Coordinates of C-alpha atoms in Angstrom, one line a residue:
X2 CA 89.2 92.3 111.1
X3 CA 87.7 90.6 108.2
X4 CA 89.8 90.8 105.0
X5 CA 88.7 92.3 101.8
X6 CA 88.4 90.4 98.9
X7 CA 90.1 92.5 96.2
X8 CA 90.7 92.4 92.4
X9 CA 93.7 94.4 91.5
X10 CA 94.1 95.2 87.9
X11 CA 97.3 96.2 86.3
X12 CA 99.3 96.6 83.2
X13 CA 102.5 94.8 84.0
X14 CA 103.5 92.1 86.7
X15 CA 105.1 94.0 89.5
X16 CA 108.0 91.8 89.7
X17 CA 110.9 92.4 89.1
X18 CA 110.3 96.0 90.3
X19 CA 112.4 97.6 87.5
X20 CA 110.4 100.8 87.2
X21 CA 109.0 103.4 89.5
X22 CA 105.5 102.0 88.8
X23 CA 106.4 98.4 89.2
X24 CA 108.1 99.2 92.5
X25 CA 105.3 100.8 93.8
X26 CA 102.7 98.0 93.0
X27 CA 105.1 95.5 94.4
X28 CA 105.6 97.2 97.8
X29 CA 101.7 97.8 98.0
X30 CA 100.6 94.3 97.0
X31 CA 103.3 92.8 99.6
X32 CA 101.5 94.6 102.2
X33 CA 97.9 94.2 101.1
X34 CA 98.3 90.5 102.2
X35 CA 97.5 91.4 105.8
X36 CA 94.3 93.1 104.9
X37 CA 93.0 91.5 101.7
X38 CA 92.6 88.3 99.4
X39 CA 94.0 89.7 96.5
X40 CA 93.2 88.3 92.9
X41 CA 95.9 90.0 90.8
X42 CA 95.0 90.3 87.3
X43 CA 97.8 91.5 84.8
X44 CA 97.7 92.6 81.1
X45 CA 101.5 92.1 79.8
X46 CA 103.8 92.7 76.9
X47 CA 106.3 90.2 78.2
X48 CA 104.3 87.2 79.1
X49 CA 107.0 84.6 78.8
X50 CA 109.3 86.5 81.3
X51 CA 106.4 87.2 83.7
X52 CA 105.3 83.6 83.7
X53 CA 108.9 82.9 85.1
X54 CA 108.5 85.5 88.0
X55 CA 104.9 85.0 89.1
X56 CA 106.2 82.8 91.9
X57 CA 107.6 85.9 93.5
X58 CA 104.2 87.3 94.1
X59 CA 102.2 84.1 94.7
X60 CA 102.8 84.2 98.7
X61 CA 101.0 87.7 98.5
X62 CA 98.0 86.8 96.4
X63 CA 95.0 84.4 96.5
X64 CA 95.2 84.1 92.6
X65 CA 97.4 85.6 89.9
X66 CA 96.1 85.5 86.3
X67 CA 98.4 87.0 83.3
X68 CA 96.9 87.6 80.1
X69 CA 98.6 88.9 76.9
X70 CA 98.2 92.6 76.0
X71 CA 97.2 93.6 72.6
X72 CA 100.3 94.4 70.2
X73 CA 98.4 95.6 67.2
X74 CA 99.2 99.1 65.9
X75 CA 96.6 101.8 66.1
X76 CA 96.0 104.2 63.1
X77 CA 96.7 107.9 63.8
X78 CA 93.3 108.8 63.5
X79 CA 92.0 106.5 65.8
X80 CA 89.4 107.1 68.2
X81 CA 90.4 104.6 71.0
X82 CA 93.3 105.7 73.5
X83 CA 96.4 103.8 72.8
X84 CA 96.6 102.6 76.6
X85 CA 93.1 101.4 76.3
X86 CA 93.7 99.5 72.9
X87 CA 96.9 97.7 74.2
X88 CA 95.2 96.6 77.4
X89 CA 92.2 94.7 75.7
X90 CA 91.8 91.1 76.2
X91 CA 88.5 89.1 75.5
X92 CA 90.0 86.4 77.9
X93 CA 90.8 88.9 80.6
X94 CA 87.5 90.2 80.4
X95 CA 85.7 86.9 80.7
X96 CA 88.2 86.2 83.9
X97 CA 86.9 89.3 85.3
X98 CA 83.4 88.7 84.7
X99 CA 83.4 85.4 86.0
X100 CA 84.9 86.7 89.3
X101 CA 82.3 89.3 89.7
X102 CA 79.5 87.0 88.8
X103 CA 80.4 84.4 91.4
X104 CA 80.7 87.4 94.0
X105 CA 84.2 86.3 94.5
X106 CA 85.5 89.9 95.0
X107 CA 83.9 93.0 96.9
X108 CA 86.1 95.6 95.4
X109 CA 88.2 96.4 92.3
X110 CA 91.4 98.4 92.4
X111 CA 92.5 99.6 88.9
X112 CA 96.2 101.0 88.5
X113 CA 95.5 103.3 85.4
X114 CA 92.2 104.4 83.9
X115 CA 92.9 102.3 80.9
X116 CA 92.2 99.4 82.9
X117 CA 88.7 100.1 83.4
X118 CA 87.7 99.1 80.0
X119 CA 88.3 95.5 81.1
X120 CA 85.3 95.5 83.5
X121 CA 81.7 95.2 82.5
X122 CA 79.4 98.2 82.0
X123 CA 77.6 97.2 85.4
X124 CA 80.4 96.0 87.8
X125 CA 78.0 96.1 90.9
X126 CA 81.2 96.7 93.3
X127 CA 82.7 99.7 94.1
X128 CA 85.7 100.7 92.1
X129 CA 89.1 102.5 93.2
X130 CA 91.3 104.2 90.4
X131 CA 94.9 104.9 91.2
X132 CA 96.5 107.3 88.7
X133 CA 100.3 107.2 88.7
X134 CA 100.3 109.6 86.0
X135 CA 97.7 111.8 84.0
X136 CA 98.3 109.8 80.8
X137 CA 96.9 112.6 78.4
X138 CA 99.3 115.0 79.6
X139 CA 102.1 112.7 78.6
X140 CA 100.8 112.5 75.0
X141 CA 100.8 116.5 75.0
X142 CA 104.4 116.4 76.0
X143 CA 105.4 113.9 73.7
X144 CA 103.5 115.9 71.0
X145 CA 106.0 118.8 71.8
X146 CA 109.2 116.9 71.9
X147 CA 109.0 114.0 69.4
X148 CA 109.7 114.1 65.6
X149 CA 107.5 115.6 63.2
X150 CA 106.3 112.2 62.0
X151 CA 104.8 111.6 65.2
X152 CA 103.1 115.0 66.1
X153 CA 99.7 114.1 64.5
X154 CA 99.4 110.7 66.3
X155 CA 100.5 112.3 69.7
X156 CA 98.0 115.3 69.3
X157 CA 95.1 113.0 68.4
X158 CA 96.1 110.6 71.5
X159 CA 96.1 113.5 73.7
X160 CA 92.4 114.4 72.6
X161 CA 91.0 110.9 72.8
X162 CA 92.8 109.9 76.0
X163 CA 91.8 113.1 77.8
X164 CA 88.1 112.4 77.1
X165 CA 88.3 108.8 78.3
X166 CA 90.4 109.7 81.3
X167 CA 88.1 112.4 82.6
X168 CA 85.3 110.2 82.0
X169 CA 86.8 107.3 84.2
X170 CA 87.7 109.8 87.1
X171 CA 83.8 110.7 87.0
X172 CA 82.8 107.1 86.8
X173 CA 85.0 105.4 89.5
X174 CA 83.7 105.3 93.2
X175 CA 87.2 106.7 94.3
X176 CA 90.2 108.2 92.6
X177 CA 93.6 108.4 94.3
X178 CA 96.4 110.5 93.0
X179 CA 100.2 110.8 93.7
X180 CA 100.8 114.3 93.7
X181 CA 98.8 117.2 94.7
X182 CA 99.3 118.6 91.0
X183 CA 97.6 115.8 89.5
X184 CA 94.7 115.8 92.2
X185 CA 94.4 119.6 91.2
X186 CA 93.7 119.0 87.8
X187 CA 91.3 116.1 88.2
X188 CA 89.5 118.2 90.5
X189 CA 89.2 121.1 88.0
X190 CA 88.0 118.5 85.3
X191 CA 85.4 116.9 87.5
X192 CA 84.3 119.2 90.2
X193 CA 84.6 116.4 92.8
X194 CA 85.9 117.3 96.1
X195 CA 86.5 113.5 97.3
X196 CA 89.5 112.8 95.4
X197 CA 92.6 111.6 97.5
X198 CA 96.4 112.1 97.4
X199 CA 98.0 108.9 98.7
X200 CA 101.9 109.2 98.0
X201 CA 104.6 106.6 97.5
X202 CA 106.7 105.3 100.5
X203 CA 110.5 105.4 100.6
X204 CA 111.9 103.0 103.3
X205 CA 112.2 100.0 100.7
X206 CA 115.7 101.5 99.8
X207 CA 116.8 100.8 103.3
X208 CA 115.6 97.3 103.2
X209 CA 117.2 96.5 99.9
X210 CA 120.5 98.0 100.6
X211 CA 123.7 95.7 101.0
X212 CA 126.1 98.2 102.8
X213 CA 129.4 96.2 101.8
X214 CA 128.2 96.0 98.0
X215 CA 127.4 99.9 98.2
X216 CA 130.6 100.8 99.6
X217 CA 132.8 99.5 96.6
X218 CA 134.9 102.6 95.5
X219 CA 134.9 103.5 91.7
X220 CA 137.8 104.7 90.2
X221 CA 136.6 107.4 88.0
X222 CA 134.0 110.4 88.8
X223 CA 130.7 110.2 87.4
X224 CA 127.1 111.7 87.6
X225 CA 124.2 109.2 87.3
X226 CA 121.0 108.7 85.3
X227 CA 119.0 105.7 86.3
X228 CA 115.6 104.7 84.8
X229 CA 113.6 102.2 83.1
X230 CA 114.3 102.4 79.3
X231 CA 111.3 100.5 78.0
X232 CA 109.5 103.8 79.0
X233 CA 109.7 106.6 76.4
X234 CA 110.1 109.7 78.7
X235 CA 113.3 108.2 80.2
X236 CA 114.4 107.4 76.4
X237 CA 113.8 111.0 75.8
X238 CA 115.5 112.4 79.0
X239 CA 118.6 110.5 78.4
X240 CA 118.9 111.5 74.7
X241 CA 118.3 115.1 75.6
X242 CA 121.1 114.8 78.3
X243 CA 123.6 113.0 76.0
X244 CA 123.0 115.1 72.9
X245 CA 122.3 118.5 74.5
X246 CA 123.4 118.8 78.1
X247 CA 126.5 116.6 78.7
X248 CA 128.6 117.9 75.5
X249 CA 128.5 121.2 77.1
X250 CA 129.5 119.8 80.6
X251 CA 132.3 118.0 78.8
X252 CA 133.6 121.2 77.5
X253 CA 134.4 122.7 80.9
X254 CA 135.0 119.4 82.9
X255 CA 136.5 117.0 80.3
X256 CA 137.5 114.0 82.6
X257 CA 133.8 113.5 84.2
X258 CA 131.9 110.6 83.1
X259 CA 128.3 109.8 82.5
X260 CA 126.8 106.4 83.8
X261 CA 123.5 105.4 82.3
X262 CA 121.9 102.4 84.4
X263 CA 118.5 100.7 84.0
X264 CA 116.3 98.2 82.2
X265 CA 116.8 98.2 78.1
X266 CA 119.2 101.1 78.5
X267 CA 122.0 99.0 76.6
X268 CA 119.7 98.3 73.9
X269 CA 117.8 101.6 73.7
X270 CA 120.9 103.8 73.9
X271 CA 123.4 101.5 72.2
X272 CA 124.5 104.5 70.0
X273 CA 126.3 106.3 72.6
X274 CA 128.4 103.4 73.9
X275 CA 131.2 104.7 71.5
X276 CA 131.6 108.0 73.4
X277 CA 134.4 107.3 76.0
X278 CA 132.9 109.5 78.7
X279 CA 129.6 107.7 78.7
X280 CA 129.3 104.2 80.3
X281 CA 125.7 102.1 79.9
X282 CA 125.0 99.0 82.1
X283 CA 121.7 98.2 81.3
X284 CA 119.5 96.3 83.8
X285 CA 121.1 95.8 87.3
X286 CA 119.7 93.8 90.1
X287 CA 120.6 96.5 92.4
X288 CA 121.1 100.2 91.7
X289 CA 122.4 101.2 95.3
X290 CA 126.3 100.8 94.2
X291 CA 125.6 103.2 91.2
X292 CA 124.0 105.6 93.1
X293 CA 126.0 105.6 96.5
X294 CA 129.2 106.1 94.4
X295 CA 128.2 108.7 92.1
X296 CA 128.9 112.4 92.6
X297 CA 125.2 113.2 92.3
X298 CA 122.1 112.5 89.8
X299 CA 120.7 114.3 86.7
X300 CA 117.2 113.6 85.4
X301 CA 116.5 115.9 82.5
X302 CA 112.8 114.8 82.2
X303 CA 110.6 116.6 79.9
X304 CA 107.8 114.2 80.1
X305 CA 106.0 112.4 83.0
X306 CA 104.0 112.8 85.7
X307 CA 103.5 111.6 89.5
X308 CA 106.3 111.1 91.9
X309 CA 109.7 109.8 90.3
X310 CA 111.0 107.1 92.5
X311 CA 114.5 107.5 91.5
X312 CA 114.7 111.0 92.7
X313 CA 113.4 109.8 96.2
X314 CA 116.2 107.0 96.0
X315 CA 118.8 109.3 94.9
X316 CA 118.2 111.6 97.9
X317 CA 118.0 108.5 100.3
X318 CA 121.8 108.1 99.4
X319 CA 122.4 111.8 100.1
X320 CA 123.0 112.5 96.6
X321 CA 121.9 115.9 95.2
X322 CA 119.3 115.7 92.3
X323 CA 119.4 118.2 89.2
X324 CA 116.1 117.7 87.4
X325 CA 113.4 119.4 85.7
X326 CA 109.9 120.8 87.0
X327 CA 108.4 117.5 85.8
X328 CA 111.3 115.6 87.5
X329 CA 110.5 117.2 90.8
X330 CA 106.9 117.0 90.6
X331 CA 105.3 116.0 94.1
X332 CA 108.5 116.6 95.8
X333 CA 108.9 119.5 98.0
X334 CA 111.9 121.9 97.0
X335 CA 113.2 125.3 96.7
X336 CA 116.4 127.2 96.2
X337 CA 117.7 125.9 99.5
X338 CA 117.0 122.2 98.8
X339 CA 119.0 119.1 97.4
X340 CA 116.9 119.4 94.6
X341 CA 118.0 121.8 91.9
X342 CA 115.2 122.1 89.2
X343 CA 116.1 123.7 86.0
X344 CA 114.0 123.2 82.7
X345 CA 116.4 125.1 80.4
X346 CA 119.1 122.6 79.1
X347 CA 121.9 125.2 78.8
X348 CA 121.4 126.7 82.2
X349 CA 120.9 122.8 83.5
X350 CA 124.3 122.4 82.1
X351 CA 126.0 125.3 83.8
X352 CA 124.7 124.2 87.2
X353 CA 126.1 120.8 86.6
X354 CA 129.3 122.3 85.9
X355 CA 129.0 124.4 88.9
X356 CA 128.6 121.5 91.2
X357 CA 131.5 119.5 89.5
X358 CA 133.6 122.5 90.3
X359 CA 132.7 123.5 93.6
X360 CA 132.7 120.2 96.0
X361 CA 132.2 122.4 98.8
X362 CA 128.5 123.5 97.7
X363 CA 127.8 119.8 96.8
X364 CA 128.7 118.9 100.3
X365 CA 126.6 121.5 101.7
X366 CA 123.7 120.3 99.6
X367 CA 124.2 116.8 100.2
X368 CA 123.5 117.4 104.1
X369 CA 120.0 118.7 103.3
X370 CA 118.6 115.3 101.3
X371 CA 116.9 114.2 104.4
X372 CA 115.1 117.4 104.9
X373 CA 113.1 116.3 102.0
X374 CA 112.4 112.6 102.7
X375 CA 111.1 113.3 106.1
X376 CA 107.8 114.6 104.4
X377 CA 107.3 111.3 102.8
X378 CA 105.6 108.1 104.3
X379 CA 106.7 104.8 105.0
X380 CA 105.2 102.0 102.5
X381 CA 103.3 100.6 105.7
X382 CA 101.7 104.2 106.3
X383 CA 101.0 104.4 102.5
X384 CA 99.2 101.2 102.4
X385 CA 97.1 101.9 105.6
X386 CA 95.8 104.8 104.0
X387 CA 95.1 102.9 100.9
X388 CA 93.2 100.0 102.9
X389 CA 91.2 102.7 104.8
X390 CA 89.6 103.9 101.5
X391 CA 89.0 100.1 100.5
X392 CA 87.0 99.7 103.9
X393 CA 85.2 103.1 103.2
X394 CA 83.9 101.7 99.9
X395 CA 83.1 98.3 101.1
X396 CA 81.4 99.6 104.0
X397 CA 79.3 101.8 101.7
X398 CA 80.7 105.0 103.4
X399 CA 81.0 108.1 101.2
X400 CA 80.8 106.2 98.0
X401 CA 80.7 108.7 95.0
X402 CA 78.1 107.4 92.4
X403 CA 79.5 108.2 89.0

């Protein structure tokens, strides 16, 4: 079958896969090679680092171009969504317009509504939008939890982002979401009945696992938080954990340790290094060892959307996950599953203490981890569903004219 000529627009180079979003795009782009000639266009805050990593993606792409994102600061009353402002580039616009003018691509895939502003008003090819999060809801969450000095800015960004994000949902020929919750919100705002859900895969964990590496024994008992700390919801969750929840746990279980692992954690959480019960490791090439040797994982996320890859990875290693309703979004759970969901910090601490003091209960829940994962795709299945949507658009079938 003829390959599709595809322009893939994203706001970060998907390598190294140090966040859930990057990992998802990396797994997708690797598999698209079989079906597409992919022109990858990246807007980035880390141009020097990305240039060094571009070679890892070249085998899967027809062409890769990286452009610097806009680093200017927005006024709190700006009518421009921050993500749109950040992903502004005259050079990227020229490159994209040239590809379209020369008919080099027959379909555009955009990761996040804010990438749409790089396209000409009339693209003359179908546009498929993938929303990993609903961005305007993140600003509403930040308005609730961030310091008073940022509340006006977050509230304004919620309003202007909501307006433009909904317009993008209405304008793109196809919109894909990662969770049922996000799809239902978009349906209510647009009255569209053609929105789709394509979940993440989970089988990347098996392929990356080095069993010998994972089986190293740790000399201390610890619970674990992993995440990309260049992303504010992870900073908020970790500080909430270390300031509010973990001190309550230590009063009842004084010998337990808290491990924090992930990109930028050693920088963004430096103030916690003095705590003898907290260990912060920064970016690690592999997380397997840390997950495998932990007692269980705690992700008290108060902000975010979409499916949390870190939750799926913990479950893969038969680790119970204590999280919030936001952390569990898009993942089946009830009172009998290996995901313990609690939005109240005091009660979450009590549930963590109970797990630490009852290894028998922890063991029972660990046996239920695979019951959740069996509901998810492999990455091959996920990408085949995505390519099916591509082909419908390219062949002119079921195209929504926004």
